[in-house]
Amino acid sequence: MPFHATILTLFPDMFPGTLGLSLAGKALREGTWSYEAVDIRSFATDKHRTVDDHLAGGGAGMVLKPDILARAIDGTPHKGPRLLMSPRGAPLTQAKVRDLAAGGGCMIICGRFEGIDQRVIDQRGLEEVSIGDYVLSGGEPAALVLLDGVIRLLPGVMGHEQSHAEESFEDGLLEQPHYTKPNTFEGIEIPSILHSGDHRAIAKWKAQQRADITQRRRPDLWDKYVKRKT
Ligand code: SAH
């Protein structure tokens, strides 16, 4: 079964966006994945098709109304978990991306304004997902990021399935540096071990590089890795 994403958004034209090009675009045309971008505004009932209202308790800003969003969720058939893109959510990880790719699909709700009414998050069991500790103006770019990560893992999308195994985060470490021809670039040579033809030595070099880079750049990941291994 192909992966199906159901996206609730005030800006359906933002999809497929970047996912209509390159590998994801080809996979979309081939039917490896599909999506439906549903306009939340089409569930508004008043003459002005209002979707937001003022913050309760005062303060500047607007909030997506719970009744409209609940109607959009309930009225849109979808597969899999209901995700809400949110800076307060659980940080998106490769493990989460892998889980989603293994499932048949998901619903992704894109917030706007100050966010959405807490009651619809609770009542509809929305799972909040963040793509990092910074604030975007809307959930759409975050949804594109999440889907990009998922789509490249779907069977057939990347060609060399093998290449996933050694990538950053797949075993909790960052990736080793890469090189390609020319052999000398601005006076700097490709590490000679990579020309040795000694596959065991090369594997050892890669593992060492991954450990060094992870320790230096991401001590948090290194600590987790060491704890898991001991
Ligand atoms: N007032 C909120 C930010 C709202 S930003 C706060 O301080 O937490 C508007 C919308 O953009 C959010 O509802 C969410 O859907 C999306 N968004 C912003 N930053 C995000 C992030 N880091 N990850 C995922 N979604 C994000």
CSV table of C-alpha atoms and ligand atoms in Angstrom, one decimal:
chain,number,residue,atom,x,y,z
A,1,MET,CA,0.0,0.0,0.0
A,2,PRO,CA,1.4,3.4,-0.9
A,3,PHE,CA,1.9,6.0,1.9
A,4,HIS,CA,-0.9,8.5,2.1
A,5,ALA,CA,-0.5,11.9,3.8
A,6,THR,CA,-3.7,13.9,4.7
A,7,ILE,CA,-2.7,17.5,5.4
A,8,LEU,CA,-5.0,20.0,7.1
A,9,THR,CA,-3.9,23.5,6.3
A,10,LEU,CA,-5.1,27.1,5.5
A,11,PHE,CA,-2.7,27.1,2.5
A,12,PRO,CA,-3.3,23.9,0.5
A,13,ASP,CA,-1.4,25.5,-2.4
A,14,MET,CA,1.8,25.1,-0.4
A,15,PHE,CA,1.6,21.3,-1.2
A,16,PRO,CA,3.2,19.4,-2.8
A,17,GLY,CA,5.7,22.3,-2.9
A,18,THR,CA,9.3,21.0,-2.8
A,19,LEU,CA,7.9,17.4,-2.7
A,20,GLY,CA,6.7,17.8,-6.3
A,21,LEU,CA,10.3,17.8,-7.5
A,22,SER,CA,13.3,15.5,-7.5
A,23,LEU,CA,13.1,12.1,-5.9
A,24,ALA,CA,9.9,12.8,-3.9
A,25,GLY,CA,8.2,14.3,-7.0
A,26,LYS,CA,9.1,11.2,-9.1
A,27,ALA,CA,7.8,8.9,-6.3
A,28,LEU,CA,4.6,11.0,-6.2
A,29,ARG,CA,4.0,10.6,-9.9
A,30,GLU,CA,4.8,6.9,-9.7
A,31,GLY,CA,2.2,6.4,-6.9
A,32,THR,CA,4.7,5.4,-4.2
A,33,TRP,CA,3.1,8.0,-2.0
A,34,SER,CA,0.0,10.3,-2.3
A,35,TYR,CA,-1.4,13.3,-0.5
A,36,GLU,CA,-4.5,15.3,0.0
A,37,ALA,CA,-4.2,18.9,1.2
A,38,VAL,CA,-7.5,19.9,2.8
A,39,ASP,CA,-8.4,23.6,3.3
A,40,ILE,CA,-9.4,24.0,6.9
A,41,ARG,CA,-11.3,27.1,5.8
A,42,SER,CA,-13.8,25.0,3.8
A,43,PHE,CA,-15.1,23.8,7.2
A,44,ALA,CA,-16.0,27.3,8.3
A,45,THR,CA,-19.7,28.0,8.5
A,46,ASP,CA,-20.1,31.8,8.7
A,47,LYS,CA,-20.4,34.2,5.9
A,48,HIS,CA,-16.8,35.4,6.2
A,49,ARG,CA,-15.5,31.8,6.6
A,50,THR,CA,-13.8,32.7,9.8
A,51,VAL,CA,-11.3,30.2,11.2
A,52,ASP,CA,-9.6,32.1,14.0
A,53,ASP,CA,-10.5,34.2,17.0
A,54,HIS,CA,-8.9,36.3,19.7
A,55,LEU,CA,-6.8,34.8,22.5
A,56,ALA,CA,-8.8,34.1,25.6
A,57,GLY,CA,-7.4,36.0,28.6
A,58,GLY,CA,-6.2,38.8,26.3
A,59,GLY,CA,-3.0,39.5,24.6
A,60,ALA,CA,-2.1,40.0,21.0
A,61,GLY,CA,-2.8,37.2,18.5
A,62,MET,CA,-5.3,34.9,17.1
A,63,VAL,CA,-6.0,31.2,17.7
A,64,LEU,CA,-7.5,28.6,15.3
A,65,LYS,CA,-11.0,27.8,16.5
A,66,PRO,CA,-11.5,24.4,18.0
A,67,ASP,CA,-15.0,23.8,16.4
A,68,ILE,CA,-13.8,24.4,12.9
A,69,LEU,CA,-10.7,22.3,13.2
A,70,ALA,CA,-12.5,19.4,14.9
A,71,ARG,CA,-15.0,19.4,12.1
A,72,ALA,CA,-12.1,19.3,9.6
A,73,ILE,CA,-10.5,16.4,11.4
A,74,ASP,CA,-13.7,14.5,11.8
A,75,GLY,CA,-14.8,15.1,8.2
A,76,THR,CA,-11.6,14.0,6.5
A,77,PRO,CA,-10.9,10.3,6.2
A,78,HIS,CA,-7.3,9.5,6.9
A,79,LYS,CA,-4.8,6.8,7.7
A,80,GLY,CA,-2.5,6.5,10.8
A,81,PRO,CA,-1.7,8.9,13.6
A,82,ARG,CA,-2.9,12.5,13.8
A,83,LEU,CA,0.2,14.8,14.0
A,84,LEU,CA,0.1,18.5,14.9
A,85,MET,CA,3.2,20.5,13.8
A,86,SER,CA,4.1,22.5,16.9
A,87,PRO,CA,7.2,24.0,18.5
A,88,ARG,CA,6.0,22.5,21.8
A,89,GLY,CA,6.0,19.0,20.3
A,90,ALA,CA,8.4,16.1,20.7
A,91,PRO,CA,11.5,16.8,18.6
A,92,LEU,CA,11.3,14.9,15.3
A,93,THR,CA,13.9,12.2,15.1
A,94,GLN,CA,15.0,9.7,12.5
A,95,ALA,CA,13.4,6.9,14.6
A,96,LYS,CA,10.1,8.7,14.4
A,97,VAL,CA,10.5,9.3,10.6
A,98,ARG,CA,11.3,5.6,10.2
A,99,ASP,CA,8.1,4.6,12.2
A,100,LEU,CA,6.0,6.8,10.1
A,101,ALA,CA,7.5,5.4,6.8
A,102,ALA,CA,6.7,1.9,8.0
A,103,GLY,CA,3.0,2.8,8.6
A,104,GLY,CA,0.5,3.4,5.9
A,105,GLY,CA,0.2,7.2,6.3
A,106,CYS,CA,-0.7,10.0,8.7
A,107,MET,CA,-2.8,13.1,9.1
A,108,ILE,CA,-0.7,16.3,9.5
A,109,ILE,CA,-2.3,19.4,11.0
A,110,CYS,CA,-0.5,22.7,10.2
A,111,GLY,CA,-1.0,25.5,12.8
A,112,ARG,CA,-1.1,29.2,12.0
A,113,PHE,CA,-1.4,32.3,14.1
A,114,GLU,CA,-0.6,31.7,17.8
A,115,GLY,CA,-1.5,28.1,17.4
A,116,ILE,CA,-4.7,26.1,17.9
A,117,ASP,CA,-7.1,25.8,20.8
A,118,GLN,CA,-5.8,23.3,23.4
A,119,ARG,CA,-9.2,21.5,23.7
A,120,VAL,CA,-9.0,20.2,20.1
A,121,ILE,CA,-5.5,18.9,20.8
A,122,ASP,CA,-6.8,17.0,23.8
A,123,GLN,CA,-10.1,15.9,22.4
A,124,ARG,CA,-8.8,14.6,19.2
A,125,GLY,CA,-5.6,13.0,20.6
A,126,LEU,CA,-3.2,15.0,18.5
A,127,GLU,CA,0.4,14.1,18.7
A,128,GLU,CA,2.5,17.3,18.7
A,129,VAL,CA,5.7,17.2,16.7
A,130,SER,CA,8.4,19.9,16.5
A,131,ILE,CA,11.1,20.2,13.8
A,132,GLY,CA,13.4,22.2,16.1
A,133,ASP,CA,13.8,24.9,18.7
A,134,TYR,CA,12.8,27.9,16.6
A,135,VAL,CA,9.4,29.4,15.6
A,136,LEU,CA,8.0,29.3,12.0
A,137,SER,CA,5.1,31.3,10.9
A,138,GLY,CA,3.1,28.2,10.1
A,139,GLY,CA,3.2,24.4,10.2
A,140,GLU,CA,3.4,23.9,6.4
A,141,PRO,CA,7.2,24.1,6.0
A,142,ALA,CA,7.5,21.7,9.1
A,143,ALA,CA,5.1,19.3,7.4
A,144,LEU,CA,7.2,19.4,4.2
A,145,VAL,CA,10.3,18.6,6.3
A,146,LEU,CA,8.6,15.7,8.0
A,147,LEU,CA,7.2,14.2,4.8
A,148,ASP,CA,10.6,14.7,3.0
A,149,GLY,CA,12.2,12.6,5.7
A,150,VAL,CA,9.5,9.9,5.4
A,151,ILE,CA,9.3,9.7,1.6
A,152,ARG,CA,13.0,9.1,1.0
A,153,LEU,CA,12.6,6.0,3.2
A,154,LEU,CA,9.7,4.5,1.2
A,155,PRO,CA,10.7,1.4,-0.8
A,156,GLY,CA,12.2,2.2,-4.2
A,157,VAL,CA,12.5,6.0,-3.7
A,158,MET,CA,16.3,6.2,-3.1
A,159,GLY,CA,17.6,3.4,-5.3
A,160,HIS,CA,20.4,2.3,-3.0
A,161,GLU,CA,18.5,1.0,0.1
A,162,GLN,CA,21.9,0.1,1.4
A,163,SER,CA,22.9,3.8,1.7
A,164,HIS,CA,20.4,4.3,4.5
A,165,ALA,CA,22.2,2.0,6.9
A,166,GLU,CA,25.3,4.2,7.2
A,167,GLU,CA,23.7,7.5,7.3
A,168,SER,CA,23.6,10.1,10.1
A,169,PHE,CA,21.4,9.1,13.0
A,170,GLU,CA,20.6,5.6,11.7
A,171,ASP,CA,22.8,4.1,14.5
A,172,GLY,CA,22.7,7.2,16.6
A,173,LEU,CA,26.0,8.7,15.2
A,174,LEU,CA,26.7,11.4,12.7
A,175,GLU,CA,28.1,10.4,9.3
A,176,GLN,CA,31.8,10.4,8.3
A,177,PRO,CA,33.1,12.9,5.7
A,178,HIS,CA,32.7,12.1,2.0
A,179,TYR,CA,35.1,12.5,-0.9
A,180,THR,CA,35.0,12.2,-4.6
A,181,LYS,CA,37.3,13.0,-7.6
A,182,PRO,CA,39.5,14.9,-8.3
A,183,ASN,CA,42.0,13.2,-6.0
A,184,THR,CA,43.7,16.6,-5.3
A,185,PHE,CA,41.5,19.6,-4.7
A,186,GLU,CA,43.2,22.9,-4.0
A,187,GLY,CA,46.2,21.0,-2.9
A,188,ILE,CA,44.3,18.7,-0.5
A,189,GLU,CA,44.2,15.0,-1.1
A,190,ILE,CA,41.5,12.4,-0.4
A,191,PRO,CA,42.6,10.4,2.7
A,192,SER,CA,44.9,7.7,1.4
A,193,ILE,CA,43.1,4.9,3.3
A,194,LEU,CA,40.1,5.4,0.9
A,195,HIS,CA,42.4,4.3,-2.0
A,196,SER,CA,43.9,1.3,-0.1
A,197,GLY,CA,41.3,-1.2,-1.3
A,198,ASP,CA,41.5,-2.6,2.3
A,199,HIS,CA,37.7,-2.8,3.1
A,200,ARG,CA,38.2,-3.7,6.7
A,201,ALA,CA,40.6,-0.8,7.3
A,202,ILE,CA,38.2,1.5,5.5
A,203,ALA,CA,35.3,0.4,7.6
A,204,LYS,CA,37.4,1.0,10.7
A,205,TRP,CA,38.4,4.5,9.5
A,206,LYS,CA,34.7,5.3,8.9
A,207,ALA,CA,33.7,4.1,12.3
A,208,GLN,CA,36.5,6.2,13.9
A,209,GLN,CA,35.5,9.3,11.9
A,210,ARG,CA,31.8,8.9,13.0
A,211,ALA,CA,32.8,8.6,16.6
A,212,ASP,CA,35.1,11.6,16.5
A,213,ILE,CA,32.6,13.9,14.7
A,214,THR,CA,29.8,12.9,17.0
A,215,GLN,CA,31.8,13.4,20.1
A,216,ARG,CA,33.0,16.8,19.0
A,217,ARG,CA,29.8,18.2,17.5
A,218,ARG,CA,27.0,16.4,19.4
A,219,PRO,CA,28.1,15.3,22.9
A,220,ASP,CA,24.4,14.7,23.6
A,221,LEU,CA,24.1,12.1,20.9
A,222,TRP,CA,27.4,10.5,21.9
A,223,ASP,CA,26.3,10.1,25.5
A,224,LYS,CA,23.1,8.3,24.3
A,225,TYR,CA,25.1,6.1,22.0
A,226,VAL,CA,27.6,5.1,24.7
A,227,LYS,CA,24.8,4.4,27.2
A,228,ARG,CA,23.1,2.2,24.7
A,229,LYS,CA,26.2,0.2,23.9
A,230,THR,CA,27.1,-0.5,27.5
B,1,SAH,N1,2.8,30.8,19.7
B,1,SAH,C1,3.4,29.5,19.3
B,1,SAH,C2,4.0,29.6,17.9
B,1,SAH,C3,3.0,29.6,16.8
B,1,SAH,S1,3.8,29.5,15.3
B,1,SAH,C4,4.4,29.2,20.4
B,1,SAH,O1,5.1,30.1,20.9
B,1,SAH,O2,4.7,28.0,20.6
B,1,SAH,C5,2.5,29.1,14.2
B,1,SAH,C6,2.4,27.6,13.8
B,1,SAH,O3,3.6,27.3,13.1
B,1,SAH,C7,2.3,26.6,14.9
B,1,SAH,O4,1.0,26.4,15.3
B,1,SAH,C8,2.9,25.4,14.3
B,1,SAH,O5,2.0,24.6,13.5
B,1,SAH,C9,4.0,25.9,13.3
B,1,SAH,N2,5.3,25.9,13.9
B,1,SAH,C10,6.1,26.9,14.3
B,1,SAH,N3,7.3,26.5,14.7
B,1,SAH,C11,7.3,25.2,14.5
B,1,SAH,C12,8.3,24.2,14.8
B,1,SAH,N4,9.5,24.5,15.3
B,1,SAH,N5,8.0,22.9,14.5
B,1,SAH,C13,6.8,22.5,14.0
B,1,SAH,N6,5.8,23.4,13.8
B,1,SAH,C14,6.1,24.7,14.0
